Short mmCIF file of C-alpha atoms and ligand atoms in Angstrom, two decimals:
data_model
loop_
_atom_site.label_atom_id
_atom_site.label_comp_id
_atom_site.label_asym_id
_atom_site.label_seq_id
_atom_site.Cartn_x
_atom_site.Cartn_y
_atom_site.Cartn_z
CA MET A 8 44.20 32.21 -44.83
CA ILE A 9 40.83 33.06 -46.36
CA SER A 10 37.77 31.93 -44.45
CA SER A 11 35.63 29.50 -46.43
CA HIS A 12 32.72 31.86 -45.72
CA HIS A 13 34.38 34.44 -47.96
CA LEU A 14 34.75 31.91 -50.77
CA SER A 15 31.15 30.73 -50.64
CA ASN A 16 29.71 34.28 -50.42
CA PHE A 17 30.14 37.47 -52.42
CA TYR A 18 31.15 40.88 -51.15
CA ILE A 19 28.26 43.16 -52.06
CA ALA A 20 27.16 46.48 -50.51
CA GLY A 21 29.59 46.14 -47.61
CA HIS A 22 28.59 42.59 -46.57
CA TRP A 23 29.50 39.00 -47.38
CA VAL A 24 26.19 37.89 -48.86
CA PRO A 25 25.11 34.38 -49.89
CA PRO A 26 24.68 33.70 -53.62
CA GLN A 27 21.28 33.70 -55.30
CA ALA A 28 19.67 30.42 -56.40
CA GLY A 29 21.57 28.53 -59.09
CA ALA A 30 25.10 29.11 -57.78
CA SER A 31 27.61 26.26 -58.17
CA GLN A 32 30.64 25.00 -56.24
CA HIS A 33 34.07 24.63 -57.86
CA GLU A 34 37.22 23.05 -56.52
CA ILE A 35 40.41 25.10 -56.44
CA ILE A 36 43.38 22.95 -57.40
CA ASN A 37 46.84 23.54 -55.96
CA PRO A 38 48.93 23.50 -59.16
CA ALA A 39 52.01 22.20 -57.37
CA THR A 40 50.29 19.04 -56.14
CA GLY A 41 47.12 18.61 -58.19
CA GLU A 42 45.21 18.42 -54.89
CA VAL A 43 42.10 20.35 -53.94
CA SER A 44 43.00 23.34 -51.76
CA GLY A 45 39.52 24.81 -51.37
CA VAL A 46 36.10 25.37 -52.91
CA VAL A 47 34.76 28.59 -54.41
CA THR A 48 31.20 29.46 -55.31
CA TYR A 49 30.41 30.76 -58.80
CA GLY A 50 27.41 33.05 -58.86
CA THR A 51 24.73 33.65 -61.46
CA ASP A 52 23.51 36.68 -63.39
CA ALA A 53 21.34 37.59 -60.40
CA ASP A 54 24.44 38.06 -58.24
CA VAL A 55 26.03 40.26 -60.89
CA HIS A 56 22.90 42.44 -61.06
CA LYS A 57 22.93 42.75 -57.29
CA ALA A 58 26.59 43.84 -57.27
CA VAL A 59 26.09 46.33 -60.12
CA ASN A 60 23.04 47.85 -58.40
CA ALA A 61 25.01 48.24 -55.18
CA ALA A 62 27.85 49.97 -57.04
CA ALA A 63 25.39 52.24 -58.88
CA ARG A 64 23.72 53.26 -55.60
CA ALA A 65 27.05 54.02 -53.94
CA PHE A 66 28.60 55.98 -56.79
CA GLN A 67 27.20 59.51 -56.32
CA GLY A 68 27.96 59.68 -52.61
CA TYR A 69 31.49 58.35 -52.98
CA ALA A 70 32.26 60.59 -55.96
CA ALA A 71 31.10 63.62 -53.96
CA LEU A 72 33.55 63.02 -51.07
CA PRO A 73 36.36 65.54 -50.79
CA GLN A 74 39.59 64.16 -52.26
CA SER A 75 41.23 64.42 -48.84
CA GLN A 76 38.79 61.79 -47.51
CA ARG A 77 39.51 59.41 -50.36
CA ASN A 78 43.23 59.92 -49.70
CA GLU A 79 42.72 59.02 -46.04
CA LEU A 80 40.91 55.89 -47.19
CA LEU A 81 43.83 54.95 -49.47
CA GLN A 82 46.18 55.43 -46.54
CA ALA A 83 44.06 53.11 -44.39
CA ILE A 84 44.02 50.53 -47.23
CA CYS A 85 47.84 50.68 -47.47
CA ALA A 86 48.16 50.10 -43.72
CA GLU A 87 45.73 47.17 -43.72
CA TYR A 88 47.28 45.67 -46.84
CA GLU A 89 50.73 45.87 -45.29
CA ARG A 90 49.41 44.01 -42.23
CA ARG A 91 48.00 41.25 -44.46
CA LEU A 92 51.06 40.91 -46.76
CA PRO A 93 52.03 37.45 -45.44
CA ASP A 94 48.46 36.18 -45.99
CA MET A 95 48.42 37.65 -49.48
CA ALA A 96 51.66 35.90 -50.42
CA GLU A 97 50.37 32.55 -49.12
CA ALA A 98 47.07 33.00 -50.97
CA ILE A 99 48.84 33.62 -54.28
CA THR A 100 51.14 30.63 -53.89
CA ALA A 101 48.18 28.40 -53.07
CA GLU A 102 46.06 29.54 -56.01
CA MET A 103 48.62 29.85 -58.82
CA GLY A 104 51.84 28.25 -57.60
CA ALA A 105 54.30 31.16 -57.50
CA PRO A 106 57.28 30.25 -55.29
CA LEU A 107 56.55 31.69 -51.85
CA GLU A 108 59.94 33.06 -50.80
CA THR A 109 61.41 34.13 -54.13
CA LEU A 110 58.31 35.46 -55.86
CA SER A 111 55.04 35.65 -53.88
CA LYS A 112 56.50 37.44 -50.84
CA PRO A 113 58.99 39.81 -52.50
CA LEU A 114 56.95 40.64 -55.62
CA GLN A 115 53.53 39.14 -56.31
CA ALA A 116 51.96 40.23 -53.01
CA LYS A 117 53.86 43.51 -52.75
CA THR A 118 52.89 44.77 -56.20
CA GLY A 119 49.32 45.14 -54.89
CA LEU A 120 50.53 47.30 -52.01
CA TRP A 121 52.76 49.32 -54.32
CA HIS A 122 49.79 50.19 -56.58
CA PHE A 123 47.83 51.53 -53.59
CA GLN A 124 50.87 53.49 -52.37
CA THR A 125 51.48 54.89 -55.85
CA ALA A 126 47.81 55.86 -56.20
CA LEU A 127 47.93 57.68 -52.87
CA ALA A 128 51.07 59.62 -53.85
CA ILE A 129 49.54 60.61 -57.20
CA ALA A 130 46.14 61.49 -55.72
CA ARG A 131 47.76 63.99 -53.33
CA ASP A 132 49.06 66.10 -56.24
CA PHE A 133 46.67 65.26 -59.06
CA GLU A 134 45.07 68.23 -60.82
CA PHE A 135 41.36 67.35 -60.76
CA SER A 136 40.40 70.92 -61.73
CA ARG A 137 42.15 73.75 -63.56
CA LEU A 138 41.34 76.95 -65.39
CA GLN A 139 42.08 77.25 -69.09
CA GLY A 140 41.29 80.84 -70.07
CA THR A 141 37.68 81.38 -68.94
CA THR A 142 36.88 77.65 -68.90
CA ARG A 143 37.31 75.37 -65.94
CA ILE A 144 38.44 71.86 -66.88
CA MET A 145 37.16 69.28 -64.42
CA ARG A 146 38.29 65.66 -64.18
CA GLU A 147 35.47 63.54 -62.74
CA PRO A 148 35.12 59.81 -62.02
CA VAL A 149 33.73 57.85 -64.97
CA GLY A 150 31.18 56.01 -62.77
CA VAL A 151 30.52 52.34 -62.12
CA CYS A 152 33.48 50.25 -63.28
CA ALA A 153 33.45 46.52 -64.04
CA LEU A 154 36.94 45.10 -63.55
CA ILE A 155 37.79 41.68 -64.99
CA THR A 156 41.19 40.20 -64.15
CA PRO A 157 43.44 37.18 -64.87
CA TRP A 158 45.41 34.78 -62.67
CA ASN A 159 49.07 35.22 -63.55
CA TRP A 160 49.95 38.27 -61.42
CA PRO A 161 46.57 38.16 -59.75
CA ILE A 162 46.72 40.90 -57.12
CA ASN A 163 48.93 43.15 -59.23
CA GLN A 164 46.32 43.15 -61.97
CA ILE A 165 43.44 43.74 -59.57
CA ALA A 166 45.21 46.49 -57.60
CA CYS A 167 46.38 48.41 -60.67
CA LYS A 168 42.68 48.89 -61.49
CA VAL A 169 41.10 49.09 -58.03
CA ALA A 170 43.62 51.59 -56.58
CA PRO A 171 43.19 54.35 -59.19
CA ALA A 172 39.43 53.72 -59.53
CA LEU A 173 39.00 54.18 -55.76
CA ALA A 174 41.40 57.13 -55.73
CA VAL A 175 39.37 59.15 -58.24
CA GLY A 176 35.90 58.31 -56.89
CA CYS A 177 34.57 55.42 -58.99
CA SER A 178 32.56 52.51 -57.64
CA ILE A 179 33.55 48.98 -58.59
CA VAL A 180 32.36 45.48 -59.42
CA LEU A 181 35.34 43.13 -59.52
CA LYS A 182 35.16 39.77 -61.33
CA PRO A 183 38.49 38.09 -60.63
CA SER A 184 39.85 35.06 -62.43
CA GLN A 185 38.27 31.72 -61.53
CA ASN A 186 41.86 30.48 -61.15
CA ALA A 187 42.81 33.05 -58.51
CA PRO A 188 39.92 33.42 -56.08
CA TYR A 189 41.92 33.57 -52.82
CA SER A 190 43.85 36.80 -53.42
CA ALA A 191 40.69 38.56 -54.62
CA ALA A 192 38.68 37.51 -51.55
CA LEU A 193 41.56 38.61 -49.34
CA LEU A 194 41.62 42.03 -51.00
CA ALA A 195 37.88 42.35 -50.33
CA GLU A 196 38.63 41.65 -46.64
CA ILE A 197 41.38 44.30 -46.66
CA LEU A 198 39.13 46.93 -48.27
CA HIS A 199 36.31 46.13 -45.84
CA ASP A 200 38.58 46.37 -42.78
CA ALA A 201 40.11 49.61 -44.08
CA GLY A 202 36.64 51.18 -44.15
CA VAL A 203 35.74 51.40 -47.85
CA PRO A 204 32.12 52.67 -47.81
CA ALA A 205 29.43 50.06 -48.48
CA GLY A 206 28.76 49.49 -52.18
CA VAL A 207 31.89 51.27 -53.42
CA PHE A 208 33.72 47.97 -53.89
CA ASN A 209 31.83 44.78 -54.74
CA MET A 210 33.10 41.38 -55.81
CA VAL A 211 31.44 38.39 -57.45
CA GLN A 212 33.21 35.17 -58.44
CA GLY A 213 32.12 33.28 -61.53
CA PRO A 214 32.46 32.38 -65.19
CA GLY A 215 34.31 34.81 -67.47
CA ALA A 216 32.33 34.66 -70.69
CA ALA A 217 28.87 34.91 -69.08
CA PHE A 218 29.75 37.52 -66.46
CA GLY A 219 31.87 39.44 -68.93
CA GLN A 220 28.98 39.71 -71.37
CA LEU A 221 26.59 40.81 -68.66
CA LEU A 222 28.91 43.39 -67.13
CA ALA A 223 30.02 44.79 -70.48
CA SER A 224 26.45 45.21 -71.73
CA HIS A 225 24.91 46.32 -68.42
CA PRO A 226 23.23 49.74 -68.69
CA LEU A 227 24.36 50.71 -65.17
CA VAL A 228 28.03 49.99 -65.87
CA ASP A 229 29.95 52.96 -67.29
CA MET A 230 33.29 51.34 -67.98
CA VAL A 231 34.75 47.88 -68.31
CA SER A 232 38.45 47.25 -67.78
CA LEU A 233 39.79 43.79 -68.62
CA THR A 234 43.20 42.24 -68.37
CA GLY A 235 43.35 38.89 -70.06
CA SER A 236 43.43 37.11 -73.38
CA ASN A 237 42.73 38.75 -76.72
CA ALA A 238 39.63 36.60 -77.19
CA ALA A 239 38.16 37.89 -73.93
CA GLY A 240 39.11 41.47 -74.85
CA ALA A 241 37.40 41.25 -78.23
CA SER A 242 34.32 39.67 -76.71
CA VAL A 243 33.98 42.39 -74.05
CA THR A 244 34.47 45.11 -76.65
CA LYS A 245 31.62 43.75 -78.77
CA ALA A 246 29.34 43.36 -75.75
CA ALA A 247 30.06 46.95 -74.67
CA ALA A 248 29.33 48.47 -78.07
CA ASP A 249 25.55 48.89 -77.79
CA THR A 250 25.83 50.89 -74.58
CA VAL A 251 28.86 52.83 -75.89
CA LYS A 252 30.96 52.11 -72.82
CA ARG A 253 34.53 52.99 -72.25
CA VAL A 254 36.57 49.79 -72.65
CA SER A 255 40.12 49.49 -71.38
CA LEU A 256 42.08 46.38 -72.37
CA GLU A 257 45.42 44.95 -71.27
CA LEU A 258 45.92 41.87 -73.41
CA GLY A 259 48.62 39.52 -74.61
CA GLY A 260 52.17 40.01 -75.78
CA LYS A 261 55.05 38.40 -77.67
CA SER A 262 57.80 40.76 -76.68
CA ALA A 263 61.07 40.89 -78.57
CA ASN A 264 64.36 41.09 -76.70
CA ILE A 265 66.91 42.55 -79.12
CA ILE A 266 70.45 41.78 -78.05
CA LEU A 267 72.63 44.12 -80.08
CA PRO A 268 76.06 43.04 -81.44
CA THR A 269 77.74 45.41 -78.95
CA ALA A 270 76.03 43.94 -75.86
CA ASP A 271 77.74 41.94 -73.15
CA LEU A 272 76.40 38.62 -74.47
CA ASP A 273 76.66 36.59 -71.28
CA LYS A 274 74.94 39.26 -69.19
CA ALA A 275 72.19 40.00 -71.73
CA VAL A 276 71.34 36.36 -72.50
CA THR A 277 71.43 35.34 -68.84
CA HIS A 278 69.09 38.19 -67.95
CA GLY A 279 66.74 37.48 -70.88
CA VAL A 280 66.49 33.75 -70.15
CA THR A 281 65.99 34.26 -66.41
CA LEU A 282 63.29 36.87 -66.99
CA MET A 283 61.55 34.57 -69.46
CA MET A 284 61.38 31.73 -66.94
CA HIS A 285 60.35 33.96 -64.02
CA ASN A 286 56.75 33.23 -62.87
CA SER A 287 57.00 30.11 -65.09
CA GLY A 288 56.83 32.34 -68.15
CA GLN A 289 53.31 33.46 -67.28
CA THR A 290 53.91 37.17 -67.65
CA CYS A 291 52.32 39.20 -70.41
CA VAL A 292 55.53 41.23 -70.93
CA ALA A 293 57.84 38.18 -70.85
CA PRO A 294 60.77 38.59 -73.32
CA SER A 295 59.66 35.56 -75.31
CA ARG A 296 61.44 36.27 -78.62
CA MET A 297 65.18 36.70 -78.13
CA LEU A 298 66.77 38.26 -81.22
CA VAL A 299 70.51 37.67 -81.44
CA PRO A 300 73.29 38.26 -84.00
CA GLN A 301 73.49 35.29 -86.38
CA ASP A 302 77.24 34.92 -85.87
CA ARG A 303 76.84 34.59 -82.08
CA LEU A 304 74.00 32.04 -82.18
CA VAL A 305 76.01 29.04 -80.98
CA GLU A 306 77.36 30.99 -78.00
CA VAL A 307 73.86 32.22 -77.16
CA GLU A 308 72.47 28.67 -77.24
CA ALA A 309 75.18 27.49 -74.83
CA ILE A 310 74.48 30.32 -72.38
CA ALA A 311 70.72 29.76 -72.55
CA LYS A 312 71.14 26.03 -71.89
CA ARG A 313 73.47 26.65 -68.95
CA VAL A 314 71.10 29.20 -67.39
CA CYS A 315 68.04 26.94 -67.72
CA GLU A 316 69.87 23.99 -66.23
CA SER A 317 70.89 26.09 -63.22
CA LEU A 318 67.34 27.13 -62.30
CA VAL A 319 65.82 25.55 -59.19
CA ILE A 320 62.44 24.11 -60.18
CA GLY A 321 59.90 22.46 -57.91
CA ASP A 322 57.88 22.85 -54.73
CA PRO A 323 56.87 26.53 -54.43
CA LEU A 324 56.99 26.22 -50.64
CA LEU A 325 60.72 25.41 -50.58
CA PRO A 326 62.84 28.50 -49.93
CA ASP A 327 65.20 28.25 -52.93
CA THR A 328 62.66 27.44 -55.62
CA PHE A 329 62.91 29.85 -58.53
CA MET A 330 60.29 28.28 -60.81
CA GLY A 331 57.08 26.64 -59.62
CA PRO A 332 54.40 24.91 -61.67
CA ILE A 333 52.19 26.27 -64.43
CA ALA A 334 49.20 27.82 -62.69
CA ASN A 335 46.40 25.53 -63.86
CA ALA A 336 45.53 22.48 -65.96
CA ARG A 337 44.23 24.44 -68.96
CA GLN A 338 47.42 26.49 -69.20
CA TYR A 339 49.62 23.42 -68.69
CA GLN A 340 47.90 21.74 -71.64
CA ARG A 341 48.40 24.83 -73.79
CA VAL A 342 52.13 25.03 -72.99
CA VAL A 343 52.72 21.34 -73.75
CA GLU A 344 50.87 21.71 -77.07
CA MET A 345 53.01 24.70 -78.01
CA ILE A 346 56.24 22.82 -77.22
CA ASP A 347 54.98 20.02 -79.47
CA ALA A 348 54.23 22.62 -82.16
CA GLY A 349 57.81 23.95 -81.95
CA VAL A 350 59.26 20.48 -82.44
CA ALA A 351 56.83 19.73 -85.28
CA GLU A 352 57.74 22.98 -87.07
CA GLY A 353 61.42 22.06 -86.99
CA ALA A 354 62.77 24.53 -84.44
CA HIS A 355 65.99 23.44 -82.72
CA LEU A 356 65.27 22.30 -79.14
CA VAL A 357 68.20 23.61 -77.08
CA THR A 358 66.91 22.42 -73.72
CA GLY A 359 63.65 21.32 -72.06
CA GLY A 360 60.72 19.66 -73.80
CA THR A 361 57.36 18.25 -72.80
CA GLY A 362 58.61 15.84 -70.12
CA LYS A 363 58.19 16.90 -66.50
CA PRO A 364 61.25 18.16 -64.64
CA GLU A 365 62.97 15.74 -62.29
CA ASN A 366 61.12 15.15 -58.99
CA CYS A 367 58.10 17.11 -60.22
CA GLU A 368 55.75 14.30 -61.19
CA ARG A 369 52.77 15.72 -59.32
CA GLY A 370 51.33 19.05 -60.37
CA TYR A 371 51.55 21.05 -63.58
CA PHE A 372 55.31 21.38 -63.97
CA VAL A 373 57.07 22.12 -67.25
CA GLN A 374 60.81 22.26 -67.89
CA PRO A 375 62.32 25.60 -68.86
CA THR A 376 62.38 25.14 -72.61
CA VAL A 377 64.43 26.95 -75.25
CA PHE A 378 63.96 26.74 -78.99
CA SER A 379 66.60 28.21 -81.29
CA ARG A 380 66.93 28.77 -85.06
CA VAL A 381 63.31 29.87 -84.96
CA ASN A 382 61.90 31.93 -87.79
CA ASN A 383 59.32 34.56 -87.06
CA GLN A 384 56.57 32.84 -89.04
CA MET A 385 56.56 29.74 -86.81
CA THR A 386 53.62 29.34 -84.43
CA ILE A 387 55.96 29.51 -81.42
CA ALA A 388 57.19 32.92 -82.59
CA ARG A 389 53.78 34.36 -83.43
CA GLU A 390 51.51 33.12 -80.65
CA GLU A 391 51.74 33.92 -76.97
CA ILE A 392 52.64 30.65 -75.20
CA PHE A 393 52.39 31.96 -71.64
CA GLY A 394 54.75 29.37 -70.24
CA PRO A 395 58.51 28.89 -69.70
CA VAL A 396 59.30 28.61 -73.40
CA LEU A 397 61.86 30.91 -75.02
CA THR A 398 62.32 31.28 -78.76
CA ILE A 399 65.68 32.47 -80.13
CA LEU A 400 65.71 34.09 -83.57
CA PRO A 401 68.93 35.03 -85.39
CA TYR A 402 69.30 38.32 -87.30
CA SER A 403 71.95 39.61 -89.73
CA THR A 404 71.56 43.37 -89.32
CA VAL A 405 70.04 45.61 -86.65
CA ASP A 406 67.48 46.84 -89.20
CA GLU A 407 66.41 43.24 -89.73
CA ALA A 408 66.14 42.71 -85.96
CA ILE A 409 63.83 45.72 -85.69
CA ASP A 410 61.69 44.45 -88.60
CA ILE A 411 61.37 41.02 -86.95
CA ALA A 412 60.51 42.61 -83.59
CA ASN A 413 57.76 44.70 -85.18
CA ASP A 414 56.41 41.82 -87.26
CA SER A 415 53.90 40.72 -84.62
CA PRO A 416 50.20 41.27 -84.04
CA TYR A 417 51.18 42.25 -80.49
CA GLY A 418 52.84 45.43 -79.26
CA LEU A 419 53.00 45.19 -75.50
CA SER A 420 56.63 45.45 -74.49
CA GLY A 421 60.16 45.11 -75.77
CA TYR A 422 63.71 44.83 -74.52
CA VAL A 423 66.94 46.16 -76.02
CA TYR A 424 70.41 45.34 -74.77
CA GLY A 425 73.38 47.34 -76.12
CA ALA A 426 76.74 48.65 -75.00
CA THR A 427 75.20 51.98 -73.97
CA VAL A 428 71.74 53.21 -73.02
CA GLU A 429 71.89 55.70 -75.91
CA GLU A 430 72.41 52.90 -78.40
CA ALA A 431 69.58 50.85 -76.88
CA GLN A 432 67.30 53.89 -76.90
CA SER A 433 67.84 54.59 -80.59
CA VAL A 434 66.66 51.04 -81.38
CA ALA A 435 63.81 51.27 -78.83
CA SER A 436 62.45 54.37 -80.55
CA ARG A 437 61.78 52.25 -83.65
CA LEU A 438 59.79 49.54 -81.83
CA ARG A 439 55.98 49.62 -82.07
CA THR A 440 55.30 48.71 -78.45
CA GLY A 441 53.89 50.44 -75.38
CA MET A 442 56.99 49.81 -73.28
CA VAL A 443 60.67 49.05 -73.90
CA HIS A 444 63.17 48.02 -71.20
CA LEU A 445 66.65 49.36 -71.90
CA ASN A 446 69.69 47.31 -70.82
CA GLY A 447 67.81 45.22 -68.27
CA ALA A 448 65.81 48.04 -66.66
CA ASN A 449 63.14 46.92 -64.20
CA VAL A 450 59.47 47.96 -64.11
CA ASP A 451 58.54 51.44 -62.87
CA MET A 452 55.28 51.56 -60.89
CA ALA A 453 54.63 55.17 -61.94
CA ALA A 454 55.25 54.62 -65.69
CA PRO A 455 52.38 53.90 -68.12
CA TRP A 456 51.61 50.20 -68.66
CA GLY A 457 49.87 49.01 -71.82
CA GLY A 458 50.28 48.02 -75.42
CA TYR A 459 50.12 49.02 -79.07
CA LYS A 460 48.27 46.99 -81.71
CA GLN A 461 46.41 43.90 -80.44
CA SER A 462 47.98 44.13 -76.99
CA GLY A 463 45.16 46.39 -75.89
CA ASN A 464 43.69 49.87 -75.53
CA GLY A 465 44.55 52.38 -72.89
CA ARG A 466 47.22 52.65 -70.22
CA GLU A 467 47.30 51.58 -66.59
CA TRP A 468 49.65 52.36 -63.68
CA GLY A 469 50.67 55.73 -62.29
CA ALA A 470 48.89 58.91 -63.40
CA TRP A 471 47.87 57.18 -66.67
CA GLY A 472 45.83 54.78 -64.54
CA PHE A 473 43.96 57.78 -63.15
CA ASP A 474 43.15 59.05 -66.67
CA GLU A 475 41.57 55.68 -67.48
CA PHE A 476 38.96 56.16 -64.75
CA LEU A 477 38.23 59.88 -65.32
CA GLU A 478 35.81 61.81 -67.49
CA THR A 479 36.61 65.38 -68.59
CA LYS A 480 34.11 68.19 -68.13
CA ALA A 481 34.40 71.77 -69.45
CA LEU A 482 32.70 74.48 -67.34
CA LEU A 483 32.44 77.30 -69.88
CA GLY A 484 32.48 80.83 -68.52
CA ALA A 485 33.78 79.73 -65.14
CA ALA A 486 36.08 82.76 -64.92
CA ALA A 487 35.65 86.36 -66.00
CA ASN A 488 37.23 87.49 -69.27
P1 NAD B 7 41.41 34.95 -69.86
O1 NAD B 7 41.07 35.90 -70.94
O2 NAD B 7 41.01 33.55 -70.00
O3 NAD B 7 40.73 35.44 -68.49
C1 NAD B 7 40.93 36.76 -67.99
C2 NAD B 7 39.66 37.18 -67.27
O4 NAD B 7 38.65 37.36 -68.25
C3 NAD B 7 39.14 36.14 -66.28
O5 NAD B 7 38.54 36.79 -65.18
C4 NAD B 7 38.09 35.41 -67.10
O6 NAD B 7 37.09 34.83 -66.32
C5 NAD B 7 37.55 36.53 -67.96
N1 NAD B 7 37.01 36.09 -69.26
C6 NAD B 7 37.30 34.98 -69.96
N2 NAD B 7 36.60 34.96 -71.12
C7 NAD B 7 35.87 36.10 -71.12
C8 NAD B 7 34.95 36.66 -72.05
N3 NAD B 7 34.63 36.04 -73.19
N4 NAD B 7 34.40 37.85 -71.75
C9 NAD B 7 34.73 38.49 -70.61
N5 NAD B 7 35.57 38.01 -69.68
C10 NAD B 7 36.14 36.83 -69.95
O7 NAD B 7 42.96 35.13 -69.59
P2 NAD B 7 43.83 34.39 -68.50
O8 NAD B 7 44.13 33.03 -69.03
O9 NAD B 7 43.21 34.53 -67.15
O10 NAD B 7 45.14 35.30 -68.50
C11 NAD B 7 46.15 35.16 -69.45
C12 NAD B 7 46.08 36.25 -70.49
O11 NAD B 7 46.11 37.53 -69.88
C13 NAD B 7 47.28 36.23 -71.39
O12 NAD B 7 46.89 36.42 -72.73
C14 NAD B 7 48.11 37.42 -70.92
O13 NAD B 7 48.96 37.97 -71.86
C15 NAD B 7 47.06 38.37 -70.52
N6 NAD B 7 47.62 39.35 -69.60
C16 NAD B 7 47.82 40.64 -70.03
C17 NAD B 7 48.40 41.57 -69.18
C18 NAD B 7 48.64 43.00 -69.60
O14 NAD B 7 48.87 43.84 -68.73
N7 NAD B 7 48.61 43.34 -70.87
C19 NAD B 7 48.75 41.20 -67.90
C20 NAD B 7 48.54 39.88 -67.52
C21 NAD B 7 47.96 38.96 -68.38
#
């Protein structure tokens, strides 16, 4: 596990350094038990300045390295990460409650490794320089990057920023979520042991609003990339305006899952419900609005109820657990309030509710909850709940389903289930979202990740993740006419 030294110090300029005066201690609560699992230090503005200065000093030298050396570094990071995979899985389960065997080990921890492996594969072939007529087009690192990340897929969200930023030659200040300090500290250990040059990667732990403001307005920071809530995204954007920084945002979602009349209903509903409850519903692309043909509603409700009642909920350390707790007290409160809102607005409660699941009295557990006969103007259909709460909305025609899907301030992802991929694709082409999963397709690490509308700006993952961290330079007259 993580040494307490690495939770009470910050990783700055290649060393674990003690915080400046004014730092404070905060307990980390195990969400499955409500018990304290550790203590993390939150820094002050002085620590942020120190980290930014270290990143600024390191930038030029790191950016000037030949790409082959950065590729070797990525390879060393992959090897070290692979060695620490079991620790990473345990860290994630301890900090946010993902079931160890069914989620942290096979997915949560591995997504971090996969982002580094993907970055390495892309970096080997990426065109950082090319001639266009007599002009040479150069792609150069944007500079010092402030990365601010959430707790729900904690290492995935850190690695999908850190891996491409390191690959293209940026230097970094990471401010991870206060609710997920273990995985971030472990990644700092991995990067240190893999030989990342001093100052290229720095990490401070602390409060979002204050550190976010400081990082986003800091004159030595060139870019801020945030994954988190829309409120945090808007706040960072405003703070970055005076220094005209690049701002990349991956924010919330309320993704529609359109089950077409031709779909295999049992398969599509089972998949949609299971995916919704995965990670206790704390996934930005969760299929949280299931749109189903009006005349099949009763069947859909029965399938959804059966699936929810079959899920194994409880201790994330037990091998068969599918759904653990909600990750923290604040989020638990939010989910319970939203279930209350659904009942108050008159939605039909198919299964679940605000009571704790059986044998889950300790910790922040919520039952998998399904509301049906929801209309798209209800709070539970408009707002991101970020918990195991599915809303089912009936439609009469496919055109109406598409209108309902697009009637959202969000545009992160979508899902379409039909008899054929062609049929699903023709509906997907009319959805205003950054991603659409056809007939149950899984994520693709090399595909662009990001949203339309208020779900954010920019794209992460794969080669699109590289573009986020690159500037473009034109060298005019670089070749003879
Ligand atoms: P959050 O916005 O509370 O926190 C995210 C990060 O931002 C944390 O590090 C936090 O300390 C920091 N922060 C908080 N307020 C800030 C502010 N005013 N200025 C700058 N930084 C601030 O979000 P969360 O509760 O940690 O995560 C859940 C949210 O993240 C959900 O809305 C979810 O949809 C979103 N999310 C989006 C994606 C995506 O890829 N689009 C992925 C995962 C999560």
